[in-house]
Coordinates of C-alpha atoms in Angstrom, one line a residue:
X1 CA 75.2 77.8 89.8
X2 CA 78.8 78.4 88.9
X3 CA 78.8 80.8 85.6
X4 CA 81.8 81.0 83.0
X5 CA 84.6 83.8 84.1
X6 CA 83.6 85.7 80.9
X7 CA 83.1 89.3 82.4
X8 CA 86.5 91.4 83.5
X9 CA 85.1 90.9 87.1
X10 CA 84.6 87.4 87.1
X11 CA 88.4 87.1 85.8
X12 CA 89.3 89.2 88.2
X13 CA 88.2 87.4 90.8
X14 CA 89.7 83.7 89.5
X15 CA 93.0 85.7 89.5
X16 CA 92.1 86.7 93.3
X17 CA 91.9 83.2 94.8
X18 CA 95.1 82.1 94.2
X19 CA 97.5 81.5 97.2
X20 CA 99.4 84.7 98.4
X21 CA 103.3 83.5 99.2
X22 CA 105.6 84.6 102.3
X23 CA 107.5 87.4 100.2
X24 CA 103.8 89.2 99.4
X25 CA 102.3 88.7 103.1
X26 CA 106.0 90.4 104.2
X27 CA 105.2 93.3 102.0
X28 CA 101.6 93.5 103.6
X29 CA 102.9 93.8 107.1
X30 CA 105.6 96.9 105.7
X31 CA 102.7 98.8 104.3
X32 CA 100.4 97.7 107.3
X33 CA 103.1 99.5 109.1
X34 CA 103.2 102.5 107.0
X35 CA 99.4 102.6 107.1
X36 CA 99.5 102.3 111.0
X37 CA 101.9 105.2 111.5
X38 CA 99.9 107.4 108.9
X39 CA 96.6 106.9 110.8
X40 CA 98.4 107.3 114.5
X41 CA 100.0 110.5 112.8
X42 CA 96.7 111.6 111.6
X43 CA 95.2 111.9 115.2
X44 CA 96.4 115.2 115.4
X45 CA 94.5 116.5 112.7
X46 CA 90.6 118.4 113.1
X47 CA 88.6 115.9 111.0
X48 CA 90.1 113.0 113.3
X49 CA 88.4 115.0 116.7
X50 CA 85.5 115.8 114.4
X51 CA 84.4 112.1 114.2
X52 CA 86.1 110.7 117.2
X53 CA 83.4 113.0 119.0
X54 CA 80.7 112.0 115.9
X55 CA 81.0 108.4 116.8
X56 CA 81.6 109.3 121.3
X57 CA 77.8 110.7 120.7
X58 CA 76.4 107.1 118.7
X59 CA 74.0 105.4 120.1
X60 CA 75.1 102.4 118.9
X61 CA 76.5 99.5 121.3
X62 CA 80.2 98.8 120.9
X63 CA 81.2 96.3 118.3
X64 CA 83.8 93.9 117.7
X65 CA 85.9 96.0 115.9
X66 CA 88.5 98.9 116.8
X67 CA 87.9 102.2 115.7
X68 CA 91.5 103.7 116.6
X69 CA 91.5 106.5 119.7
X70 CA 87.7 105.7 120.0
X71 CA 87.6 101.7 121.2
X72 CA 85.2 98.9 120.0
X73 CA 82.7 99.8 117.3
X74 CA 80.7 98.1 114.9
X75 CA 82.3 98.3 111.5
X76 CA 80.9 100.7 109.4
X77 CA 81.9 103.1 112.4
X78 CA 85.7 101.7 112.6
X79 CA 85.7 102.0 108.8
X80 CA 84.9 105.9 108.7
X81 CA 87.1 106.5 111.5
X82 CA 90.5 104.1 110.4
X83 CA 90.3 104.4 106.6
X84 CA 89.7 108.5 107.1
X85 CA 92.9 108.3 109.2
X86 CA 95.7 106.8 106.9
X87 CA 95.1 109.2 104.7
X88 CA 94.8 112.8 106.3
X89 CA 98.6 113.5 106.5
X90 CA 98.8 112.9 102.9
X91 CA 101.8 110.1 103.5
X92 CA 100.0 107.2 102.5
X93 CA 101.2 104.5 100.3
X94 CA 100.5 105.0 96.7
X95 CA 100.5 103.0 92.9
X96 CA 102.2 104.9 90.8
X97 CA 100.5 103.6 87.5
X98 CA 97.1 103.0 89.2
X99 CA 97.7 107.2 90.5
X100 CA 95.8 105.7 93.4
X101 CA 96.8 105.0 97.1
X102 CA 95.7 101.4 98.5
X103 CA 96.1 101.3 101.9
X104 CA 94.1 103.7 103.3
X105 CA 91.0 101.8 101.7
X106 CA 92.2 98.0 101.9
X107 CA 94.3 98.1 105.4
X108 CA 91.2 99.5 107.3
X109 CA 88.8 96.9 105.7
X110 CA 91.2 93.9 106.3
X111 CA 91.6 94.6 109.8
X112 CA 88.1 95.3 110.6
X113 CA 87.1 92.4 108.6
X114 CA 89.3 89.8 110.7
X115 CA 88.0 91.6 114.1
X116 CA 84.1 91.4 113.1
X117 CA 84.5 87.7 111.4
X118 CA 87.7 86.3 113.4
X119 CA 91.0 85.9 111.2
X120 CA 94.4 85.1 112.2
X121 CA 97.6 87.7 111.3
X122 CA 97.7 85.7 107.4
X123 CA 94.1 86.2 107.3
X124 CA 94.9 89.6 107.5
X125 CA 97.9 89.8 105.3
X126 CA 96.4 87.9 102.5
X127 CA 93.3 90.1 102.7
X128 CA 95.8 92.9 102.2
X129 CA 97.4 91.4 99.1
X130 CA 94.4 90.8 97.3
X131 CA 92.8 94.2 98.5
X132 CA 96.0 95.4 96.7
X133 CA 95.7 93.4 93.5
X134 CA 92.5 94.7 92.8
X135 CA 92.5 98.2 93.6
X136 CA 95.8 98.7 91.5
X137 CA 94.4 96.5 88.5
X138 CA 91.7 98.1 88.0
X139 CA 92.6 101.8 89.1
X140 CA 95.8 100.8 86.0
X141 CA 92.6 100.1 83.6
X142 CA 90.8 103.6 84.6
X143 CA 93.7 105.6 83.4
X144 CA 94.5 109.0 83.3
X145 CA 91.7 110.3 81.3
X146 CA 89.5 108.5 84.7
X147 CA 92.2 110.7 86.6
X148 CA 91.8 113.7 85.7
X149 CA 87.8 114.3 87.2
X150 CA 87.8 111.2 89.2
X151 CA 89.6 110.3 92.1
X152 CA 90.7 107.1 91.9
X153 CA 91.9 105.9 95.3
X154 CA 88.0 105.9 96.0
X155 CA 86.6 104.5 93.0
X156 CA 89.3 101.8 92.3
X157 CA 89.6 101.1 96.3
X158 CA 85.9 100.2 96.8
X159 CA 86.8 97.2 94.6
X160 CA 89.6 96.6 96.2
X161 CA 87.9 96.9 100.2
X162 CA 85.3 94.4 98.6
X163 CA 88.3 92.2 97.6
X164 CA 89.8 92.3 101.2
X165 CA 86.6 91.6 102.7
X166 CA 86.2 88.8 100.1
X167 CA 89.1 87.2 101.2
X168 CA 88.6 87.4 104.8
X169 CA 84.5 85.7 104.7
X170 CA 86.2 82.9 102.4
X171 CA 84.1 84.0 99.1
X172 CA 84.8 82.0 96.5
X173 CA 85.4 83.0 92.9
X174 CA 81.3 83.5 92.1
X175 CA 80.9 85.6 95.3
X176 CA 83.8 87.6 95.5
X177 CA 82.6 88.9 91.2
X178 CA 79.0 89.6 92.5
X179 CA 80.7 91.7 95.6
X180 CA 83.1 93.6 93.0
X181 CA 80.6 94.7 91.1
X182 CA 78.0 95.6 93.8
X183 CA 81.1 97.4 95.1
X184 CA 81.9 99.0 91.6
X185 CA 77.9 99.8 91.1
X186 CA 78.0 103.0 93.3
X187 CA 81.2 103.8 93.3
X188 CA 83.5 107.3 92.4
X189 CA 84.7 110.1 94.1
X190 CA 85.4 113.7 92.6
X191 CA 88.2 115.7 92.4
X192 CA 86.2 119.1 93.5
X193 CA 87.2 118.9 96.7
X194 CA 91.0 119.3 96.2
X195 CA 90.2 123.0 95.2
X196 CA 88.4 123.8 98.5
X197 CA 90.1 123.8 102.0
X198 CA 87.7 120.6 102.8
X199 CA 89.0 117.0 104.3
X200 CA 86.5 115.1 101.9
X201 CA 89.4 113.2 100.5
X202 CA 89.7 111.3 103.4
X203 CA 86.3 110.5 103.8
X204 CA 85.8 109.4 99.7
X205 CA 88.2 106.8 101.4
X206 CA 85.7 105.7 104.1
X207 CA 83.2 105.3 102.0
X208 CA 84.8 103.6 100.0
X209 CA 85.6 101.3 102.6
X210 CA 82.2 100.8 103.7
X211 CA 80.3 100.2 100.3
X212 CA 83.2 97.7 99.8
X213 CA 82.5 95.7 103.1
X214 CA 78.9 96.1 103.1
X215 CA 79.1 94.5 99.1
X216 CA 81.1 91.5 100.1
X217 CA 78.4 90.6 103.1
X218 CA 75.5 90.7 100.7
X219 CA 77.8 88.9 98.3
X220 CA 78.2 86.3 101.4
X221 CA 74.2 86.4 102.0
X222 CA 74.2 85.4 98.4
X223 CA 73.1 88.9 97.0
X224 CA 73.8 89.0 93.1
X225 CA 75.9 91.9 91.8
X226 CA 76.2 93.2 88.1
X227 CA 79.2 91.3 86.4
X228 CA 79.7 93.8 83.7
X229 CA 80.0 96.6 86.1
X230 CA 83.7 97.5 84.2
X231 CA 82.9 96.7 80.4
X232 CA 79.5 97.0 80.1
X233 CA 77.3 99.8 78.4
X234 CA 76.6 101.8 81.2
X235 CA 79.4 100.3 83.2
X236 CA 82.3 101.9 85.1
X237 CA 84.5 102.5 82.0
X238 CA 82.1 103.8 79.5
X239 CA 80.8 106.6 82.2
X240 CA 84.0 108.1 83.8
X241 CA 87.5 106.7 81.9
X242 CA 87.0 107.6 77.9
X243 CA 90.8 106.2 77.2
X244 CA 90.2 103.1 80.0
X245 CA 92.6 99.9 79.3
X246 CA 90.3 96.6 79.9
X247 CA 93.0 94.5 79.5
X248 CA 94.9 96.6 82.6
X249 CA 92.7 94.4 84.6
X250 CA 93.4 91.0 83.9
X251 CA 97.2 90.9 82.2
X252 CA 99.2 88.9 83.5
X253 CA 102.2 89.5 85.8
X254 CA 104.6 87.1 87.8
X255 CA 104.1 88.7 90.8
X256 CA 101.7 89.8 93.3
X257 CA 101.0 93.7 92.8
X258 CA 101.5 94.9 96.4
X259 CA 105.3 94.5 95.7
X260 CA 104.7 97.4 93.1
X261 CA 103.5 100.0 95.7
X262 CA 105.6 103.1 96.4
X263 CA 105.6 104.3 99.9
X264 CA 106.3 108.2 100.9
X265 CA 108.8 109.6 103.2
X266 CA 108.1 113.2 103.0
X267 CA 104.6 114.5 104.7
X268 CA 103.5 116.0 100.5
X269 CA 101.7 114.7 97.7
X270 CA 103.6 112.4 96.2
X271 CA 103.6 114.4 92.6
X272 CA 105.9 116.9 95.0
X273 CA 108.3 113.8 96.1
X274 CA 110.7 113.5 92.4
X275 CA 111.1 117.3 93.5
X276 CA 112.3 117.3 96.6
X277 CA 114.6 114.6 96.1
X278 CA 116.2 115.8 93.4
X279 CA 116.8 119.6 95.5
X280 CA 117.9 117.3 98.2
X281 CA 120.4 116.0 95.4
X282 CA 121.2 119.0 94.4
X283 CA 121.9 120.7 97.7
X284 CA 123.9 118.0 98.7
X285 CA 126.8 118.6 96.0
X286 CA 127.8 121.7 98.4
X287 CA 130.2 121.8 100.9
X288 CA 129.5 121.2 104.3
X289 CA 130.4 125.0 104.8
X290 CA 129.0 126.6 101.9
X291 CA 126.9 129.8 103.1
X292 CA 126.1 131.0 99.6
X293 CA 122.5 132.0 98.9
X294 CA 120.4 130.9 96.8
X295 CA 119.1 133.2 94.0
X296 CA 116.3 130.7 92.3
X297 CA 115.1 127.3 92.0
X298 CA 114.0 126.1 88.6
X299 CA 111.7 122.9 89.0
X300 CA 110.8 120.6 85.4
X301 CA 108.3 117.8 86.2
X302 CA 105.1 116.2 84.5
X303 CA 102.1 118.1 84.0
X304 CA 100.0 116.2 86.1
X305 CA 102.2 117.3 89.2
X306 CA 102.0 120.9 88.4
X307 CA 97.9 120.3 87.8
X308 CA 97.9 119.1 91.5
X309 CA 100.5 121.0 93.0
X310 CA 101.5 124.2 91.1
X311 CA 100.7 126.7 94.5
X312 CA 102.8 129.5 95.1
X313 CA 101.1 130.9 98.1
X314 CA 99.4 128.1 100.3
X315 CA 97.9 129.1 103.6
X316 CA 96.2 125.9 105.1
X317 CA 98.2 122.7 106.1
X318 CA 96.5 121.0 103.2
X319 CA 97.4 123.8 100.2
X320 CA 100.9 123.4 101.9
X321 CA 101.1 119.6 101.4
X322 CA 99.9 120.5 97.8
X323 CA 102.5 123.2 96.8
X324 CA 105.9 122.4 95.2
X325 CA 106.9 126.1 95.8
X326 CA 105.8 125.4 99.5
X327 CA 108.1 122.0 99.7
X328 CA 111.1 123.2 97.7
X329 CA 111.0 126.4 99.7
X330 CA 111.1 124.7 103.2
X331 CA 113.9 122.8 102.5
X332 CA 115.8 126.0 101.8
X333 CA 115.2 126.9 105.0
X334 CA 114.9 124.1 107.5
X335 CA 116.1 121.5 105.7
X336 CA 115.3 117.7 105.7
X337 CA 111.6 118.0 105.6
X338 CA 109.4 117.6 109.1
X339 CA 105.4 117.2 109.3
X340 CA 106.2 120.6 111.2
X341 CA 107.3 122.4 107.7
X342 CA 103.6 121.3 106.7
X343 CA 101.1 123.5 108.7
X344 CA 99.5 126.8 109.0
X345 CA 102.3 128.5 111.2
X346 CA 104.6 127.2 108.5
X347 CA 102.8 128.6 105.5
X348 CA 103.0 132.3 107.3
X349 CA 106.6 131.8 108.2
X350 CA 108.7 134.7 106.5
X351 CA 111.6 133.3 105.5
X352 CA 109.7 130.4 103.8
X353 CA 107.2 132.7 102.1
X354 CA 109.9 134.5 100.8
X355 CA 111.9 131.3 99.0
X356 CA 108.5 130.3 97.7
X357 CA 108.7 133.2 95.5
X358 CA 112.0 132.2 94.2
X359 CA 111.0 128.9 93.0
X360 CA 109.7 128.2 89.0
X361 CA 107.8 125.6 88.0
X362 CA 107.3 124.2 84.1
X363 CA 106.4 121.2 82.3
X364 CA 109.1 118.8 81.1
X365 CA 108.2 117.1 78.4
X366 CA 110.3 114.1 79.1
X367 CA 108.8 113.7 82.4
X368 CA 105.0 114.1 81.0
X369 CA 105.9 110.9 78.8
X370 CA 107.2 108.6 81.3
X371 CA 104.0 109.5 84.0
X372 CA 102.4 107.6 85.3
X373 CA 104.8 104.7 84.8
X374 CA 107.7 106.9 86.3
X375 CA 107.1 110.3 88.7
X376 CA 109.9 112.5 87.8
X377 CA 111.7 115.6 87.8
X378 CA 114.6 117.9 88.0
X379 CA 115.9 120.9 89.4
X380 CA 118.0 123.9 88.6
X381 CA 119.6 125.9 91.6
X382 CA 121.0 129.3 91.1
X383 CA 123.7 130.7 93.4
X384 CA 124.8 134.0 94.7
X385 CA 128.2 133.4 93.2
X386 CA 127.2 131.9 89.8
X387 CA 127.8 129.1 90.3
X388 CA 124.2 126.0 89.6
X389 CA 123.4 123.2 91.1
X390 CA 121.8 120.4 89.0
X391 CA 120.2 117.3 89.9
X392 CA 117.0 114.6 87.9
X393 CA 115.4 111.8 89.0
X394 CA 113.1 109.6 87.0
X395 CA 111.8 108.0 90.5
X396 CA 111.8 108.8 93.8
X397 CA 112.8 107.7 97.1
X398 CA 109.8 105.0 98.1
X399 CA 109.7 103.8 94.7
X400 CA 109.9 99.9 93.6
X401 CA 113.6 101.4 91.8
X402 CA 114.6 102.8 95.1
X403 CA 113.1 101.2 98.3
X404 CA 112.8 102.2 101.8
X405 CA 114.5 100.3 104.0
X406 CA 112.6 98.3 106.9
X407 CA 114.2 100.7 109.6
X408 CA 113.1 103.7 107.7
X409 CA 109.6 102.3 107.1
X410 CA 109.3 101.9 111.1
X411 CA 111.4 105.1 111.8
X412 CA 108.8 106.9 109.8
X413 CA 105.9 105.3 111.4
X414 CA 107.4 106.1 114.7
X415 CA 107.9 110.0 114.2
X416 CA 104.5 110.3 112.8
X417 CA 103.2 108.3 115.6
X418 CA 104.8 110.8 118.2
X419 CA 102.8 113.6 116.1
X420 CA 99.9 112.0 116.9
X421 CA 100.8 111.5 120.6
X422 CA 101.3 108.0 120.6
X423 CA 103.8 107.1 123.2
X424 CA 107.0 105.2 121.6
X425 CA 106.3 102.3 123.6
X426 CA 103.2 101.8 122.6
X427 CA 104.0 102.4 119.3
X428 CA 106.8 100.5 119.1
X429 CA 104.8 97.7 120.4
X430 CA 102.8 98.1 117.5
X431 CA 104.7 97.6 115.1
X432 CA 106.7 94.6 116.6
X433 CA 103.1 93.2 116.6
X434 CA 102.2 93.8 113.0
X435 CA 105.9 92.2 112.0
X436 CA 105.2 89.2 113.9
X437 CA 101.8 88.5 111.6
X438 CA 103.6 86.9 109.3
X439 CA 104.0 83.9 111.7
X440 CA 99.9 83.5 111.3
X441 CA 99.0 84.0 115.0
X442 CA 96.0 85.5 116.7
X443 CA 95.6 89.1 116.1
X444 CA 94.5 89.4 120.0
X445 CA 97.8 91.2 120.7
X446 CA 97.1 93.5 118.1
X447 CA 93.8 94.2 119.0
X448 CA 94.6 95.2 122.5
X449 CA 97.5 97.5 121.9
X450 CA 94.9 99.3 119.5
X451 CA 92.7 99.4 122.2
X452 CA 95.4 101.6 124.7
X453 CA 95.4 104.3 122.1
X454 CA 94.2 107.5 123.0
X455 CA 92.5 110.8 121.2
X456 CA 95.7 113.1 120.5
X457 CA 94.7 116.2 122.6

């Protein structure tokens, strides 16, 4: 029975069975890059030997899909190994109006999807696209007000894993709305965890992950799922986003959203990133020999980045990656920033504990107004000799406005591969195979370079 595209859903997922185009599945295989580098990067990390050993010591018979440093898996154990990966070093891709980050949800799910079902590298890509579109229109509807308790890149990304899965089984427009709002039916994610030296962010990705999968196979089983999961009276909306935007989700735009997505260079938060350019900027109107110290650092950026990352004295890897003090200091000191400037040994370094304290954060009111269509901010450095250093910017590096280059994209997904003990070949290899997907051939190659990848020990 085909029924009328009258919920936000439904619309949704007309708008999702368009064809995606050559520029959009390009874009895919970038951030499929970026994703790949960010989960290789994030072998280093505890939580990634905490479930390569939880998943060693399963019972369950390998699967068809590749759960990264581990080897085949079924799914749901790829999924809470891959999509807990992209995100741990906090480099992930991210929406800047949605405040969400797709790919550590959508890339995961794709991939897995095309291993368990079969899929070709376009299978893949176009399951990234629309995993994209959703996630993004419907983490733009949710808002700020969803923002400030929820966490969006969870509850917007289940949609958008039960998109990408959606798109790999070949649902059509009445299956893929019943597997949105199954998806969407137990979905959320809170923002507790940020205050407590936890990696639960990384797993509210996961799960996400999962409950998105597992909704688009019962949608394919024919499994009915509630339409009005956004809209309705006890929907999605009307229980966590007070100020939500309905129309966010369906308005139209001339392009494919992926081509929106910001990517991040430096190993912070990306409400750190305007920041550190702009001190970059600023530093960089010295002389190449100019020894002068600096005095003080006077940072003005939105309030939302100064909710998230106003830290004077972090002492974890994760409060350090969550500290503009942290990242304006280590510049100071070492310079261009390095993953290295982000961990424990760097929080207790003496010379960067003591720039912290010369760094000042406020609000800019300027800056409040533009987030979260723009992530800015500027800086005011204070020399010895009187002299101050001034530098703004309204985006950052990464941004739509100011785009990584494809060498940087791969440079970065090399170096954080080498953190995470990836050999460069291998790595390399990689990501020539990811580039090539945009031809449409078998994902084989892929698959067994995934398979050579070892725990980082």
């Amino acid at each position: 029975m085909t029924v009328a595209a009258s919920s936000l859903v439904q619309q949704l997922a007309l708008l999702l069975q368009r064809p995606v185009d050559m520029p959009a599945r390009q874009r895919a295989a970038a951030l499929l890059v970026d994703w790949l580098g960010c989960a290789l990067g994030g072998l280093r990390s505890p939580l990634a030997a905490q479930l390569q050993t939880l998943l060693a010591a399963g019972a369950s018979a390998p699967g068809p899909c590749t759960a990264v440093s581990v080897g085949p898996r079924t799914i749901h154990d790829a999924l809470l190994l891959n999509a807990a990966l992209g995100n741990v070093l906090e480099m992930d891709d991210v929406h800047r109006t949605a405040i969400l980050h797709p790919g550590p949800v959508v890339i995961p799910v794709a991939l897995a999807a095309c291993q368990q079902a079969g899929g070709n590298g376009h299978d893949l890509l176009d399951a990234i696209v629309r995993g994209y579109e959703a996630t993004i229109r419907i983490g733009r509807a949710l808002g700020t007000s969803h923002y400030r308790y929820w966490h969006p890149t969870s509850t917007a990304g289940a949609f958008g894993a039960a998109a990408a899965a959606a798109s790999v089984l070949g649902l059509d427009a009445e299956a893929t709305a019943d597997a949105l709002g199954t998806a969407g039916s137990r979905t959320g994610g809170l923002w507790q965890m940020r205050h407590e030296d936890v990696p639960t962010k990384s797993l509210h990705n996961a799960q996400a992950a999962q409950s998105g999968w597992q909704a688009a196979w019962l949608a394919r089983a024919g499994v009915r799922g509630p339409l009005r999961i956004l809209e309705g009276e006890q929907g999605l909306f009307a229980a966590t986003a007070p100020q939500a935007d309905a129309a966010a989700v369906t308005a139209p735009e001339a392009d494919w959203l992926i081509h929106a997505t910001s990517l991040k260079p430096w190993p912070a938060c990306r409400h750190a990133h305007p920041a550190i350019d702009a001190l970059r900027d600023a530093l960089a109107t010295r002389v190449a020999d100019d020894a002068v110290a600096i005095e003080s650092i006077h940072v003005a950026t939105y309030a939302e980045a100064l909710r998230f990352c106003d830290r004077p004295e972090p002492v974890t890897a994760l409060q350090a990656k969550f500290s503009l003090q942290h990242a304006l200091a280590a510049i100071c000191v070492r310079g261009t920033p390095q993953l290295a400037d982000y961990t424990e040994a760097a929080c207790h370094d003496a010379a960067i504990a003591a720039f912290r304290q010369r760094v000042v954060v406020a609000e800019d009111a300027g800056c409040s107004a533009r987030f979260p269509q723009h992530y800015g901010a500027s800086v005011q450095v204070q020399l010895a000799d009187g002299r101050v250093l001034f530098a703004s910017r309204i985006d950052a590096w990464g941004d739509p406005e100011q785009p990584m280059a494809t060498a940087d994209i791969d440079a970065k997904a090399l170096a954080l591969a080498g953190w995470g003990g990836v050999a460069d070949e291998l790595a390399a290899a990689l990501i020539v195979q990811v580039r090539a997907l945009t031809e449409g051939g078998s994902l084989d190659t892929l698959n067994e370079l995934l398979l050579r990848v070892s725990p980082c020990r």
